[in-house]
Amino acid sequence: MSRAAPEPRKTLDPDRVAEWLATHPDFFVGREGLLQQLRVPHPEARGATSLLERLVHDLRTRAEQAEWRLEQLLESARHNEAQYRRTRELVLALVEAPDRDALGQALATQLAEHFATPAVALWCPASLTDDEPRPPQAPRQVLDEHAGSRLAALLDGRASRCTRLTPTDWKRLLPHVTAPRRSGSCAITRLTLGEPLGYLVLASPDPDHFRASMDTLFTEYVGEVVARLLVRLGPHHD
């Protein structure tokens, strides 16, 4: 009588093996020697390494990534705290200004010293200046039709915007500050409080200081504070 042919060797499905091990996490308990025999691909070189060495490598990598993320969070927190302190000093200096000229000068000084913004212009309509005993002092300027049209064109229908500033526009919009030979950059925001109150212009000779992709939240916030103080520092407070 002839023997039956042996059955073909069966191969286990890797996915089923992985599923079974996931549902039996205690499989290697009492089989620690098996763990030392297992070989897995090395993550940084050709060949294989032991499972334990691979686990140590993966844990070290995760620890390094977690440390890097923590450092990023700490750096962001330090930056936000510094930004808050600078903004706080700016607002306090503006609130303490006794008149509109002092307001403009405090604005220019604070932005230059704490926000690396060397040039500022505060364009206000004549309705905010014609009742004052003397002409406004820089960085305040009386808004005329020519400057208003150019500022509106640069804003391009927006309330606030960062954009390039040509030497010609610099001379026109910041006449009290020497214009650079090449184009710089600026952040412009419209001042309103129930009615148009003018424009705030922050400028730098560095063409990349105010980039078009930048958020204008800070400029808008400063503009809102300045607009309220311009109204509050009217003739009934002189």
mmCIF file of C-alpha atoms in Angstrom:
data_model
loop_
_atom_site.group_PDB
_atom_site.id
_atom_site.type_symbol
_atom_site.label_atom_id
_atom_site.label_comp_id
_atom_site.label_asym_id
_atom_site.label_seq_id
_atom_site.Cartn_x
_atom_site.Cartn_y
_atom_site.Cartn_z
ATOM 1 C CA MET A 1 0.000 0.000 0.000
ATOM 2 C CA SER A 2 1.503 3.331 -1.094
ATOM 3 C CA ARG A 3 1.838 6.261 1.248
ATOM 4 C CA ALA A 4 -0.306 9.343 0.730
ATOM 5 C CA ALA A 5 1.552 12.302 -0.675
ATOM 6 C CA PRO A 6 2.334 14.916 1.970
ATOM 7 C CA GLU A 7 0.174 17.993 1.930
ATOM 8 C CA PRO A 8 1.759 21.107 0.441
ATOM 9 C CA ARG A 9 3.321 23.355 3.057
ATOM 10 C CA LYS A 10 0.857 25.979 4.161
ATOM 11 C CA THR A 11 1.931 29.611 4.485
ATOM 12 C CA LEU A 12 0.310 31.765 7.150
ATOM 13 C CA ASP A 13 -1.275 35.002 6.040
ATOM 14 C CA PRO A 14 0.875 37.860 7.472
ATOM 15 C CA ASP A 15 -2.183 40.040 8.051
ATOM 16 C CA ARG A 16 -3.874 37.264 10.049
ATOM 17 C CA VAL A 17 -0.695 36.737 12.062
ATOM 18 C CA ALA A 18 -0.534 40.454 12.851
ATOM 19 C CA GLU A 19 -4.209 40.464 13.803
ATOM 20 C CA TRP A 20 -3.757 37.437 16.061
ATOM 21 C CA LEU A 21 -0.722 38.971 17.825
ATOM 22 C CA ALA A 22 -2.637 42.227 18.323
ATOM 23 C CA THR A 23 -5.408 40.332 20.090
ATOM 24 C CA HIS A 24 -2.948 38.262 22.136
ATOM 25 C CA PRO A 25 -0.459 40.793 23.528
ATOM 26 C CA ASP A 26 0.673 38.317 26.191
ATOM 27 C CA PHE A 27 1.908 35.788 23.627
ATOM 28 C CA PHE A 28 5.574 36.545 24.317
ATOM 29 C CA VAL A 29 5.189 36.230 28.083
ATOM 30 C CA GLY A 30 7.417 33.293 28.984
ATOM 31 C CA ARG A 31 8.867 33.336 25.455
ATOM 32 C CA GLU A 32 11.409 36.121 25.913
ATOM 33 C CA GLY A 33 14.029 34.059 24.131
ATOM 34 C CA LEU A 34 11.909 34.220 21.003
ATOM 35 C CA LEU A 35 11.957 38.021 21.133
ATOM 36 C CA GLN A 36 15.759 37.955 21.043
ATOM 37 C CA GLN A 37 15.715 35.703 17.978
ATOM 38 C CA LEU A 38 13.381 37.881 15.941
ATOM 39 C CA ARG A 39 15.075 40.007 13.281
ATOM 40 C CA VAL A 40 13.527 43.132 11.757
ATOM 41 C CA PRO A 41 14.712 45.611 9.088
ATOM 42 C CA HIS A 42 17.157 48.225 10.344
ATOM 43 C CA PRO A 43 15.618 51.727 10.025
ATOM 44 C CA GLU A 44 18.844 53.467 8.977
ATOM 45 C CA ALA A 45 20.935 50.826 7.210
ATOM 46 C CA ARG A 46 20.609 47.716 5.118
ATOM 47 C CA GLY A 47 20.262 44.416 6.883
ATOM 48 C CA ALA A 48 18.394 43.425 9.998
ATOM 49 C CA THR A 49 18.623 44.028 13.703
ATOM 50 C CA SER A 50 17.062 42.456 16.741
ATOM 51 C CA LEU A 51 13.535 43.362 17.705
ATOM 52 C CA LEU A 52 14.719 44.752 21.037
ATOM 53 C CA GLU A 53 17.309 46.980 19.354
ATOM 54 C CA ARG A 54 14.664 48.205 16.928
ATOM 55 C CA LEU A 55 12.290 49.001 19.796
ATOM 56 C CA VAL A 56 15.027 50.932 21.597
ATOM 57 C CA HIS A 57 15.754 52.874 18.400
ATOM 58 C CA ASP A 58 12.072 53.682 17.858
ATOM 59 C CA LEU A 59 11.619 54.808 21.457
ATOM 60 C CA ARG A 60 14.685 57.034 21.220
ATOM 61 C CA THR A 61 13.360 58.574 17.984
ATOM 62 C CA ARG A 62 9.966 59.247 19.549
ATOM 63 C CA ALA A 63 11.622 60.838 22.585
ATOM 64 C CA GLU A 64 13.688 63.112 20.337
ATOM 65 C CA GLN A 65 10.598 64.120 18.349
ATOM 66 C CA ALA A 66 8.665 64.829 21.539
ATOM 67 C CA GLU A 67 11.560 66.923 22.856
ATOM 68 C CA TRP A 68 11.671 68.882 19.578
ATOM 69 C CA ARG A 69 7.898 69.536 19.698
ATOM 70 C CA LEU A 70 8.178 70.665 23.315
ATOM 71 C CA GLU A 71 10.986 73.065 22.415
ATOM 72 C CA GLN A 72 8.857 74.461 19.577
ATOM 73 C CA LEU A 73 5.976 75.040 21.990
ATOM 74 C CA LEU A 74 8.273 76.741 24.503
ATOM 75 C CA GLU A 75 9.759 78.948 21.796
ATOM 76 C CA SER A 76 6.273 79.912 20.623
ATOM 77 C CA ALA A 77 5.266 80.702 24.209
ATOM 78 C CA ARG A 78 8.357 82.879 24.697
ATOM 79 C CA HIS A 79 7.621 84.725 21.450
ATOM 80 C CA ASN A 80 3.982 85.290 22.381
ATOM 81 C CA GLU A 81 4.937 86.579 25.816
ATOM 82 C CA ALA A 82 7.459 89.018 24.328
ATOM 83 C CA GLN A 83 4.898 90.156 21.765
ATOM 84 C CA TYR A 84 2.323 90.682 24.513
ATOM 85 C CA ARG A 85 4.739 92.770 26.591
ATOM 86 C CA ARG A 86 5.684 94.952 23.622
ATOM 87 C CA THR A 87 2.040 95.444 22.657
ATOM 88 C CA ARG A 88 1.144 96.277 26.253
ATOM 89 C CA GLU A 89 3.854 98.955 26.438
ATOM 90 C CA LEU A 90 2.679 100.380 23.120
ATOM 91 C CA VAL A 91 -0.967 100.643 24.183
ATOM 92 C CA LEU A 92 -0.096 102.138 27.577
ATOM 93 C CA ALA A 93 2.093 104.780 25.907
ATOM 94 C CA LEU A 94 -0.748 105.670 23.516
ATOM 95 C CA VAL A 95 -3.336 105.860 26.305
ATOM 96 C CA GLU A 96 -1.089 108.180 28.311
ATOM 97 C CA ALA A 97 -0.631 110.649 25.418
ATOM 98 C CA PRO A 98 -2.101 114.041 26.427
ATOM 99 C CA ASP A 99 -2.955 115.190 22.880
ATOM 100 C CA ARG A 100 -3.037 114.031 19.292
ATOM 101 C CA ASP A 101 0.495 115.146 18.463
ATOM 102 C CA ALA A 102 1.829 113.287 21.491
ATOM 103 C CA LEU A 103 -0.233 110.291 20.384
ATOM 104 C CA GLY A 104 1.415 110.245 16.973
ATOM 105 C CA GLN A 105 4.890 110.685 18.422
ATOM 106 C CA ALA A 106 4.357 107.913 20.989
ATOM 107 C CA LEU A 107 3.128 105.645 18.223
ATOM 108 C CA ALA A 108 6.213 106.282 16.087
ATOM 109 C CA THR A 109 8.617 105.860 19.012
ATOM 110 C CA GLN A 110 7.099 102.625 20.286
ATOM 111 C CA LEU A 111 6.904 101.023 16.844
ATOM 112 C CA ALA A 112 10.499 101.986 16.055
ATOM 113 C CA GLU A 113 11.932 100.771 19.365
ATOM 114 C CA HIS A 114 9.918 97.603 19.913
ATOM 115 C CA PHE A 115 8.614 96.502 16.503
ATOM 116 C CA ALA A 116 11.464 97.408 14.115
ATOM 117 C CA THR A 117 9.221 99.805 12.202
ATOM 118 C CA PRO A 118 11.280 102.908 11.400
ATOM 119 C CA ALA A 119 8.608 104.985 9.653
ATOM 120 C CA VAL A 120 5.003 105.813 10.590
ATOM 121 C CA ALA A 121 2.427 108.178 9.146
ATOM 122 C CA LEU A 122 -0.970 109.005 10.578
ATOM 123 C CA TRP A 123 -3.177 110.562 7.916
ATOM 124 C CA CYS A 124 -6.266 112.298 9.333
ATOM 125 C CA PRO A 125 -8.908 114.424 7.593
ATOM 126 C CA ALA A 126 -8.999 118.157 8.197
ATOM 127 C CA SER A 127 -12.081 117.676 10.384
ATOM 128 C CA LEU A 128 -9.749 116.252 13.045
ATOM 129 C CA THR A 129 -7.184 119.030 12.752
ATOM 130 C CA ASP A 130 -8.869 122.280 11.710
ATOM 131 C CA ASP A 131 -10.008 122.979 15.283
ATOM 132 C CA GLU A 132 -6.487 122.665 16.693
ATOM 133 C CA PRO A 133 -4.467 125.781 17.556
ATOM 134 C CA ARG A 134 -1.485 124.737 15.430
ATOM 135 C CA PRO A 135 -0.777 122.478 12.426
ATOM 136 C CA PRO A 136 -0.332 118.780 13.234
ATOM 137 C CA GLN A 137 3.206 117.586 13.890
ATOM 138 C CA ALA A 138 4.777 114.521 12.274
ATOM 139 C CA PRO A 139 3.978 111.711 12.009
ATOM 140 C CA ARG A 140 0.474 113.221 11.747
ATOM 141 C CA GLN A 141 -0.462 114.480 8.308
ATOM 142 C CA VAL A 142 -3.562 116.244 7.004
ATOM 143 C CA LEU A 143 -5.356 113.941 4.587
ATOM 144 C CA ASP A 144 -5.963 115.558 1.202
ATOM 145 C CA GLU A 145 -7.612 114.177 -1.917
ATOM 146 C CA HIS A 146 -4.320 113.231 -3.551
ATOM 147 C CA ALA A 147 -2.990 111.217 -0.575
ATOM 148 C CA GLY A 148 -6.415 109.719 0.098
ATOM 149 C CA SER A 149 -6.719 108.440 -3.472
ATOM 150 C CA ARG A 150 -3.287 106.842 -3.377
ATOM 151 C CA LEU A 151 -3.881 105.192 -0.005
ATOM 152 C CA ALA A 152 -7.230 103.838 -1.177
ATOM 153 C CA ALA A 153 -5.555 102.473 -4.322
ATOM 154 C CA LEU A 154 -2.877 100.708 -2.279
ATOM 155 C CA LEU A 155 -5.538 99.160 -0.036
ATOM 156 C CA ASP A 156 -7.350 97.915 -3.140
ATOM 157 C CA GLY A 157 -10.746 97.722 -1.436
ATOM 158 C CA ARG A 158 -9.459 96.122 1.772
ATOM 159 C CA ALA A 159 -9.513 97.440 5.323
ATOM 160 C CA SER A 160 -5.871 96.561 5.889
ATOM 161 C CA ARG A 161 -3.043 95.343 3.698
ATOM 162 C CA CYS A 162 0.721 94.725 3.482
ATOM 163 C CA THR A 163 2.335 95.696 0.188
ATOM 164 C CA ARG A 164 5.430 97.102 -1.534
ATOM 165 C CA LEU A 165 6.067 100.831 -1.280
ATOM 166 C CA THR A 166 7.911 102.568 -4.097
ATOM 167 C CA PRO A 167 10.230 105.531 -3.399
ATOM 168 C CA THR A 168 7.654 107.788 -5.055
ATOM 169 C CA ASP A 169 4.861 106.565 -2.791
ATOM 170 C CA TRP A 170 7.190 106.814 0.204
ATOM 171 C CA LYS A 171 7.855 110.507 -0.500
ATOM 172 C CA ARG A 172 4.135 111.081 -0.966
ATOM 173 C CA LEU A 173 2.837 109.138 2.038
ATOM 174 C CA LEU A 174 5.696 109.594 4.521
ATOM 175 C CA PRO A 175 7.009 113.071 3.633
ATOM 176 C CA HIS A 176 8.631 113.535 7.055
ATOM 177 C CA VAL A 177 10.924 110.484 6.648
ATOM 178 C CA THR A 178 13.746 110.277 4.108
ATOM 179 C CA ALA A 179 12.737 107.893 1.344
ATOM 180 C CA PRO A 180 14.949 104.905 0.460
ATOM 181 C CA ARG A 181 16.440 104.647 -3.015
ATOM 182 C CA ARG A 182 14.677 101.346 -3.654
ATOM 183 C CA SER A 183 11.206 100.062 -2.911
ATOM 184 C CA GLY A 184 10.438 99.210 0.686
ATOM 185 C CA SER A 185 7.294 97.730 2.189
ATOM 186 C CA CYS A 186 4.382 98.940 4.266
ATOM 187 C CA ALA A 187 1.294 97.945 6.213
ATOM 188 C CA ILE A 188 -1.725 100.190 5.741
ATOM 189 C CA THR A 189 -4.956 100.129 7.702
ATOM 190 C CA ARG A 190 -8.047 102.263 7.398
ATOM 191 C CA LEU A 191 -9.066 104.166 10.539
ATOM 192 C CA THR A 192 -12.800 104.152 11.186
ATOM 193 C CA LEU A 193 -15.058 104.664 14.162
ATOM 194 C CA GLY A 194 -18.553 105.119 12.822
ATOM 195 C CA GLU A 195 -17.023 107.414 10.187
ATOM 196 C CA PRO A 196 -13.740 107.507 8.229
ATOM 197 C CA LEU A 197 -10.907 108.865 10.371
ATOM 198 C CA GLY A 198 -8.000 108.451 7.995
ATOM 199 C CA TYR A 199 -5.204 105.942 7.543
ATOM 200 C CA LEU A 200 -2.317 104.483 9.503
ATOM 201 C CA VAL A 201 0.838 103.660 7.521
ATOM 202 C CA LEU A 202 3.710 101.566 8.911
ATOM 203 C CA ALA A 203 6.715 101.450 6.592
ATOM 204 C CA SER A 204 10.169 99.936 6.329
ATOM 205 C CA PRO A 205 12.929 100.286 3.703
ATOM 206 C CA ASP A 206 13.220 96.486 3.849
ATOM 207 C CA PRO A 207 11.035 95.138 1.016
ATOM 208 C CA ASP A 208 10.414 91.920 2.966
ATOM 209 C CA HIS A 209 9.540 93.466 6.332
ATOM 210 C CA PHE A 210 5.842 93.719 5.447
ATOM 211 C CA ARG A 211 5.083 90.877 3.042
ATOM 212 C CA ALA A 212 1.794 90.484 1.196
ATOM 213 C CA SER A 213 1.301 87.085 2.829
ATOM 214 C CA MET A 214 1.516 88.490 6.366
ATOM 215 C CA ASP A 215 -1.457 88.677 8.691
ATOM 216 C CA THR A 216 -2.631 92.256 9.353
ATOM 217 C CA LEU A 217 -4.301 91.556 12.704
ATOM 218 C CA PHE A 218 -1.705 93.550 14.682
ATOM 219 C CA THR A 219 -1.927 96.574 12.373
ATOM 220 C CA GLU A 220 -5.719 96.526 12.536
ATOM 221 C CA TYR A 221 -5.623 96.313 16.336
ATOM 222 C CA VAL A 222 -3.282 99.299 16.593
ATOM 223 C CA GLY A 223 -5.483 101.188 14.155
ATOM 224 C CA GLU A 224 -8.573 100.532 16.274
ATOM 225 C CA VAL A 225 -6.823 101.850 19.398
ATOM 226 C CA VAL A 226 -5.501 104.921 17.580
ATOM 227 C CA ALA A 227 -8.907 105.713 16.051
ATOM 228 C CA ARG A 228 -10.606 105.740 19.466
ATOM 229 C CA LEU A 229 -7.892 107.893 20.996
ATOM 230 C CA LEU A 230 -8.013 110.387 18.122
ATOM 231 C CA VAL A 231 -11.688 110.939 18.848
ATOM 232 C CA ARG A 232 -11.239 111.002 22.618
ATOM 233 C CA LEU A 233 -8.437 113.565 22.380
ATOM 234 C CA GLY A 234 -10.735 116.006 20.617
ATOM 235 C CA PRO A 235 -11.231 119.661 21.567
ATOM 236 C CA HIS A 236 -13.394 118.804 24.609
ATOM 237 C CA HIS A 237 -10.287 117.194 26.146
ATOM 238 C CA ASP A 238 -7.869 120.033 25.299
#
